[in-house]
Structures are given as structure tokens and as C-alpha cells.
Amino acid sequence: AQAKLSQLRAAHRPVPTTAGVAPDPGSAMTVKTSLEEYVKAHGGQRVIRRILIANNGMAATKAILSMRQWAFTELGSSSELEFIAMASKDDLEANAEFIRLADSYVEVPPGKNINNYANVDLIVQVAKQKAVHCVWPGWGHASEKPELPLACAAAGITFLGPTAPVMHALGDKIASTILAQSSKVPCIPWNGEGITAEIQSDGSIPKEPFKKACLQSYEEAQACAKRIGYPVVLKASEGGGGKGIRKCTNDEELKLGWEQVTAEVVGSPIFMMQLCTGAR
């Protein structure tokens, strides 16, 4: 598998340019069919050729390699698709592989991802500037922001991902769990057991069932832990990356965990689930 990945990287590594136009990498095979012909043959209405990679690292690398492989397999040429990468100063200095794999790149501000890969306004600005056909958000960064597909739609750019209502519904840990058990999906024991709701047109759920599934105090969390049984996991629904989550095996740890979780993700709704130990 590693050898195949190395071959793909070698075969599909064009030289990026900042001018937005890359040299033709060529192909060892004759193109079997154009992208336009392929889309028409499959009942499509819109040709997507120029793709903005609004991500970095392994996500961006895998996306470019996978889509180039698809183009080579289906169309006979990996150059049928054109990739424009967003590249922060940090990634440029690191000589990141995804930048070398792209056909061209646009330098974006360095620092925290809100300055670059998680900045919805910047992503749409770059997409319009480079006249791309679509935006690929990857995972993390701006990929979970409902504002991005909405902004892309307003700009007439295809968003390669879920719609804003779906993202809104499944982006919140509490709301998504309520929707899951409303659809009879078996859920691990948690403080919101038995609460159901109907999804609204914007992808959200009514405020009343959502509020009912939120823990409001340590005392309420303690009572819930006794019902569920320790060990439990205390979570902030807006947390992530290791923040706003604590394993608790007794009341003392739960009290400390409550203080830590509420301090780490200020203002976030809190909920509790049974800890699934020995899971595989």
C-alpha cells in the first residue's frame, strides 16, 4: 500500500505556481474522454474542473491524490482536474506536500486557523478570485461551519460537502444525539435519554427538548451520574480537540470535571454519557 501511494505521488506531482496556471504535466496515456463528455454521459449538468482545496496537511494531500487517481482511472488523464491550494506561510516554510501536489496555490495569512483554513470569508474570497468551480473543505477547520456552504451557494460556487441544514443538525453533539434516538437509533446511556424532537427546516431542533437535554448544574450532573452509573464522560457540546471533556469515576472527580469543562468552553451546553470501557 505504501509503495502504491509513493507511485501515485510521483505520478501526480505537478509544479505549483503562484500565477494560477501550472505547466501541463502530460500523461502517458491518451485521454479516453473529456470531463465534459463524462459529465454529459452520466446525466450531469455542471462540469467541475477547478477545485479549491480549503484545507491543509494530510486531508489536502489525500484529497488531491484520490481525485487525481479517479481522473486517471475514469478519464485516462490525471490532469483533467485542476487543484488550487490555500497555503499559509507556515505550510509554505514547511514545504508541505499538498502544496507541491497542487497545480497552483494562493498564500493566506499565517497563525491560527481562523486566519486561514477556518476563515469562511477568506475561503469564498479566494474561490471567487481564482474562479474555481467548487470548494473542498476537508475535515476540521471550516468544514463544520454551516456558513461556508451558504456563502458558497450565494457566490454560485459548488460546495463539496453536506448542506447547511444537515451540518447544523449533526454539528452539535446534543442535538445530533436527540435526533438519533428520535429515529430509534440505539444510543449509549446519557442524561437526555427518552427526549425526542422533530428536525426543523433550518436543521435545528426546537429549543425546549434541547434545553431539557442540557445539564444546568453540578447537582443535576451528580444525580444523572448515579442513575447512569460511573464511570461517565462529561462533555461540552461545543468542545473539541480534547477540550471540554472529562472522564469521571466518582462524585469528587465529577465536581472537579464540572468546573474544568465549564471553564474550558465557556457558555457551552453540557451533557453526560456513560463511559464505554474496553471498546474496540
Short mmCIF file of C-alpha atoms in Angstrom, two decimals:
data_model
loop_
_atom_site.label_atom_id
_atom_site.label_comp_id
_atom_site.label_asym_id
_atom_site.label_seq_id
_atom_site.Cartn_x
_atom_site.Cartn_y
_atom_site.Cartn_z
CA ALA A 1 0.00 0.00 0.00
CA GLN A 2 2.85 2.36 0.84
CA ALA A 3 4.58 1.59 -2.46
CA LYS A 4 1.36 2.33 -4.38
CA LEU A 5 0.94 5.63 -2.54
CA SER A 6 4.53 6.59 -3.43
CA GLN A 7 3.88 5.76 -7.10
CA LEU A 8 0.74 7.93 -7.08
CA ARG A 9 2.61 10.82 -5.53
CA ALA A 10 5.36 10.55 -8.12
CA ALA A 11 2.89 10.33 -10.99
CA HIS A 12 0.68 13.20 -9.88
CA ARG A 13 3.10 15.82 -8.59
CA PRO A 14 2.86 18.94 -10.78
CA VAL A 15 5.00 22.01 -10.10
CA PRO A 16 2.82 24.62 -8.34
CA THR A 17 2.80 28.23 -9.48
CA THR A 18 1.51 31.37 -7.82
CA ALA A 19 0.22 32.74 -11.12
CA GLY A 20 -2.71 30.33 -11.07
CA VAL A 21 -1.54 28.49 -14.19
CA ALA A 22 0.52 25.31 -13.97
CA PRO A 23 2.57 23.66 -16.69
CA ASP A 24 0.86 20.74 -18.38
CA PRO A 25 2.14 17.61 -16.60
CA GLY A 26 1.19 15.48 -19.58
CA SER A 27 0.07 11.91 -19.48
CA ALA A 28 1.48 8.59 -20.57
CA MET A 29 -1.94 7.57 -21.87
CA THR A 30 -4.24 9.05 -24.47
CA VAL A 31 -7.23 10.75 -22.86
CA LYS A 32 -10.16 8.37 -23.18
CA THR A 33 -12.82 11.01 -22.75
CA SER A 34 -13.03 14.64 -21.75
CA LEU A 35 -14.50 15.71 -18.43
CA GLU A 36 -17.33 17.46 -20.29
CA GLU A 37 -18.21 14.24 -22.15
CA TYR A 38 -18.07 12.23 -18.91
CA VAL A 39 -20.45 14.61 -17.12
CA LYS A 40 -22.88 14.61 -20.05
CA ALA A 41 -22.80 10.82 -20.33
CA HIS A 42 -23.71 10.49 -16.65
CA GLY A 43 -26.61 12.94 -16.77
CA GLY A 44 -24.76 15.81 -15.12
CA GLN A 45 -25.41 19.47 -15.81
CA ARG A 46 -22.31 21.15 -14.40
CA VAL A 47 -18.65 20.44 -15.10
CA ILE A 48 -16.42 20.75 -12.05
CA ARG A 49 -12.77 21.09 -13.06
CA ARG A 50 -11.14 23.79 -10.94
CA ILE A 51 -11.17 22.78 -7.26
CA LEU A 52 -10.15 24.93 -4.31
CA ILE A 53 -8.60 22.86 -1.52
CA ALA A 54 -9.64 24.79 1.60
CA ASN A 55 -7.59 22.66 3.96
CA ASN A 56 -4.03 21.56 4.60
CA GLY A 57 -1.91 18.65 5.79
CA MET A 58 -2.91 15.03 5.26
CA ALA A 59 -6.52 15.94 4.46
CA ALA A 60 -5.46 18.06 1.49
CA THR A 61 -2.82 15.55 0.37
CA LYS A 62 -5.24 12.61 0.36
CA ALA A 63 -7.93 14.63 -1.41
CA ILE A 64 -5.67 15.63 -4.29
CA LEU A 65 -4.18 12.15 -4.69
CA SER A 66 -7.59 10.46 -4.57
CA MET A 67 -9.23 12.78 -7.07
CA ARG A 68 -6.26 12.61 -9.45
CA GLN A 69 -6.42 8.80 -9.26
CA TRP A 70 -10.14 8.94 -10.06
CA ALA A 71 -9.49 11.20 -13.05
CA PHE A 72 -6.74 8.91 -14.32
CA THR A 73 -8.91 5.80 -13.90
CA GLU A 74 -12.13 7.24 -15.34
CA LEU A 75 -10.80 9.72 -17.91
CA GLY A 76 -7.34 8.43 -18.73
CA SER A 77 -5.63 11.63 -17.56
CA SER A 78 -4.93 12.93 -14.06
CA SER A 79 -4.62 16.47 -15.46
CA GLU A 80 -8.36 16.73 -16.25
CA LEU A 81 -8.81 18.24 -12.78
CA GLU A 82 -7.05 21.38 -11.56
CA PHE A 83 -6.31 21.95 -7.89
CA ILE A 84 -5.75 25.35 -6.30
CA ALA A 85 -4.46 25.12 -2.74
CA MET A 86 -4.68 27.62 0.07
CA ALA A 87 -1.24 27.79 1.67
CA SER A 88 -0.31 29.58 4.88
CA LYS A 89 3.22 30.87 5.43
CA ASP A 90 3.74 28.08 7.95
CA ASP A 91 2.86 25.38 5.39
CA LEU A 92 4.99 27.07 2.72
CA GLU A 93 8.01 27.18 5.01
CA ALA A 94 7.44 23.51 5.87
CA ASN A 95 7.37 22.68 2.12
CA ALA A 96 4.08 20.85 2.74
CA GLU A 97 3.33 18.03 0.33
CA PHE A 98 -0.19 19.17 -0.52
CA ILE A 99 1.23 22.42 -1.90
CA ARG A 100 3.64 20.52 -4.14
CA LEU A 101 0.82 18.28 -5.35
CA ALA A 102 -1.45 21.19 -6.27
CA ASP A 103 -1.38 22.88 -9.67
CA SER A 104 -1.15 26.30 -8.03
CA TYR A 105 -1.56 27.93 -4.65
CA VAL A 106 -2.72 31.14 -3.02
CA GLU A 107 -0.82 32.31 0.04
CA VAL A 108 -3.09 33.05 3.00
CA PRO A 109 -2.32 34.64 6.40
CA PRO A 110 -0.32 32.58 8.93
CA GLY A 111 -1.19 31.72 12.51
CA LYS A 112 -4.40 30.28 13.93
CA ASN A 113 -6.78 28.57 11.53
CA ILE A 114 -9.35 31.35 11.96
CA ASN A 115 -6.87 33.43 9.95
CA ASN A 116 -6.78 30.96 7.07
CA TYR A 117 -8.32 27.49 6.68
CA ALA A 118 -11.24 28.17 9.06
CA ASN A 119 -11.98 31.66 7.73
CA VAL A 120 -15.20 31.39 5.71
CA ASP A 121 -14.96 34.90 4.22
CA LEU A 122 -11.38 34.31 3.11
CA ILE A 123 -12.19 30.93 1.55
CA VAL A 124 -15.03 32.39 -0.51
CA GLN A 125 -12.89 35.39 -1.45
CA VAL A 126 -10.11 33.12 -2.76
CA ALA A 127 -12.64 30.91 -4.54
CA LYS A 128 -14.11 33.90 -6.41
CA GLN A 129 -10.68 35.37 -7.11
CA LYS A 130 -9.49 32.14 -8.71
CA ALA A 131 -12.82 31.44 -10.45
CA VAL A 132 -12.99 27.89 -9.10
CA HIS A 133 -15.94 25.64 -9.77
CA CYS A 134 -16.10 24.19 -6.26
CA VAL A 135 -14.67 24.26 -2.75
CA TRP A 136 -13.47 21.11 -0.98
CA PRO A 137 -13.38 21.79 2.80
CA GLY A 138 -11.84 18.52 4.04
CA TRP A 139 -12.32 17.86 7.73
CA GLY A 140 -11.81 20.17 10.70
CA HIS A 141 -11.18 23.87 10.08
CA ALA A 142 -14.22 25.38 8.25
CA SER A 143 -15.71 22.06 7.18
CA GLU A 144 -18.19 22.05 10.09
CA LYS A 145 -19.36 25.65 9.69
CA PRO A 146 -22.84 25.91 8.10
CA GLU A 147 -21.89 29.43 6.99
CA LEU A 148 -19.47 28.02 4.39
CA PRO A 149 -21.96 26.11 2.18
CA LEU A 150 -24.36 29.05 2.45
CA ALA A 151 -21.66 31.52 1.39
CA CYS A 152 -20.56 29.26 -1.47
CA ALA A 153 -24.14 28.94 -2.72
CA ALA A 154 -24.57 32.73 -2.61
CA ALA A 155 -21.42 33.08 -4.73
CA GLY A 156 -22.58 30.44 -7.22
CA ILE A 157 -19.82 28.02 -6.22
CA THR A 158 -20.44 24.32 -5.58
CA PHE A 159 -19.66 23.12 -2.04
CA LEU A 160 -18.33 19.57 -1.88
CA GLY A 161 -19.97 18.58 1.38
CA PRO A 162 -23.28 18.43 3.24
CA THR A 163 -25.87 21.18 3.09
CA ALA A 164 -26.05 23.83 5.81
CA PRO A 165 -29.19 22.37 7.49
CA VAL A 166 -27.62 18.90 7.72
CA MET A 167 -24.39 20.37 9.04
CA HIS A 168 -26.34 22.40 11.57
CA ALA A 169 -28.31 19.36 12.75
CA LEU A 170 -25.37 17.00 13.10
CA GLY A 171 -22.75 19.53 14.16
CA ASP A 172 -24.00 19.77 17.73
CA LYS A 173 -23.36 16.74 19.95
CA ILE A 174 -26.55 17.12 21.96
CA ALA A 175 -28.88 17.86 19.03
CA SER A 176 -27.45 15.04 16.93
CA THR A 177 -27.93 12.54 19.77
CA ILE A 178 -31.54 13.66 20.25
CA LEU A 179 -32.16 13.22 16.51
CA ALA A 180 -30.50 9.80 16.57
CA GLN A 181 -32.70 8.45 19.36
CA SER A 182 -35.75 10.13 17.77
CA SER A 183 -35.02 7.92 14.75
CA LYS A 184 -34.81 4.83 17.00
CA VAL A 185 -31.02 4.58 16.70
CA PRO A 186 -29.67 2.80 19.81
CA CYS A 187 -27.67 5.29 21.90
CA ILE A 188 -25.32 4.81 24.83
CA PRO A 189 -26.93 5.81 28.17
CA TRP A 190 -26.83 9.59 28.71
CA ASN A 191 -28.61 12.35 30.59
CA GLY A 192 -31.02 13.04 27.69
CA GLU A 193 -32.43 9.53 27.34
CA GLY A 194 -36.02 9.45 26.08
CA ILE A 195 -36.03 13.02 24.72
CA THR A 196 -37.22 13.22 21.13
CA ALA A 197 -37.65 16.05 18.65
CA GLU A 198 -38.51 16.78 15.03
CA ILE A 199 -35.89 18.50 12.90
CA GLN A 200 -36.82 22.00 11.73
CA SER A 201 -36.33 23.43 8.24
CA ASP A 202 -33.03 25.10 9.14
CA GLY A 203 -31.60 21.86 10.51
CA SER A 204 -32.03 22.77 14.17
CA ILE A 205 -34.33 21.20 16.76
CA PRO A 206 -36.86 23.05 18.99
CA LYS A 207 -35.36 24.85 21.99
CA GLU A 208 -37.41 23.03 24.63
CA PRO A 209 -36.15 19.46 24.03
CA PHE A 210 -32.61 20.76 23.52
CA LYS A 211 -32.67 22.65 26.82
CA LYS A 212 -34.12 19.60 28.56
CA ALA A 213 -31.10 17.55 27.41
CA CYS A 214 -28.59 20.03 28.88
CA LEU A 215 -27.17 19.77 32.39
CA GLN A 216 -27.58 23.03 34.31
CA SER A 217 -25.60 22.37 37.49
CA TYR A 218 -23.18 20.03 39.23
CA GLU A 219 -26.02 18.75 41.42
CA GLU A 220 -28.02 17.78 38.34
CA ALA A 221 -24.93 16.11 36.86
CA GLN A 222 -24.37 14.19 40.10
CA ALA A 223 -27.93 12.86 40.13
CA CYS A 224 -27.59 11.83 36.48
CA ALA A 225 -24.27 10.05 37.16
CA LYS A 226 -25.92 7.99 39.89
CA ARG A 227 -28.69 6.98 37.51
CA ILE A 228 -26.32 6.09 34.65
CA GLY A 229 -23.61 4.64 36.86
CA TYR A 230 -19.92 5.56 36.94
CA PRO A 231 -17.67 5.85 35.00
CA VAL A 232 -19.15 8.66 32.93
CA VAL A 233 -17.89 11.26 30.49
CA LEU A 234 -18.80 14.91 31.00
CA LYS A 235 -18.84 16.87 27.73
CA ALA A 236 -19.28 20.39 26.43
CA SER A 237 -21.29 20.16 23.22
CA GLU A 238 -19.17 22.93 21.65
CA GLY A 239 -15.88 21.41 22.76
CA GLY A 240 -13.38 19.56 20.63
CA GLY A 241 -9.72 18.68 20.28
CA GLY A 242 -9.57 17.37 23.85
CA LYS A 243 -11.12 20.48 25.37
CA GLY A 244 -14.39 20.34 27.29
CA ILE A 245 -14.34 16.61 28.04
CA ARG A 246 -13.55 14.75 31.28
CA LYS A 247 -13.73 11.15 32.45
CA CYS A 248 -15.25 10.88 35.93
CA THR A 249 -15.27 7.76 38.11
CA ASN A 250 -16.78 9.23 41.30
CA ASP A 251 -18.52 12.31 42.72
CA GLU A 252 -15.24 14.02 43.60
CA GLU A 253 -13.91 13.70 40.05
CA LEU A 254 -17.27 14.80 38.69
CA LYS A 255 -17.21 18.01 40.74
CA LEU A 256 -13.69 18.83 39.51
CA GLY A 257 -14.63 17.82 35.97
CA TRP A 258 -17.68 20.10 36.01
CA GLU A 259 -15.51 23.07 36.99
CA GLN A 260 -12.92 22.27 34.32
CA VAL A 261 -15.35 21.63 31.46
CA THR A 262 -17.43 24.76 32.12
CA ALA A 263 -14.24 26.85 32.34
CA GLU A 264 -12.64 25.43 29.18
CA VAL A 265 -15.63 26.01 26.90
CA VAL A 266 -17.41 28.96 28.47
CA GLY A 267 -21.13 29.17 27.75
CA SER A 268 -21.34 25.78 26.04
CA PRO A 269 -24.24 23.42 26.84
CA ILE A 270 -23.06 20.46 28.95
CA PHE A 271 -24.16 16.83 28.78
CA MET A 272 -23.11 13.45 30.13
CA MET A 273 -22.72 9.98 28.70
CA GLN A 274 -21.80 6.63 30.13
CA LEU A 275 -18.14 5.81 29.51
CA CYS A 276 -17.81 2.81 27.22
CA THR A 277 -14.79 1.00 28.67
CA GLY A 278 -12.85 -1.64 26.76
CA ALA A 279 -14.40 -0.52 23.47
CA ARG A 280 -12.91 -1.64 20.16
#
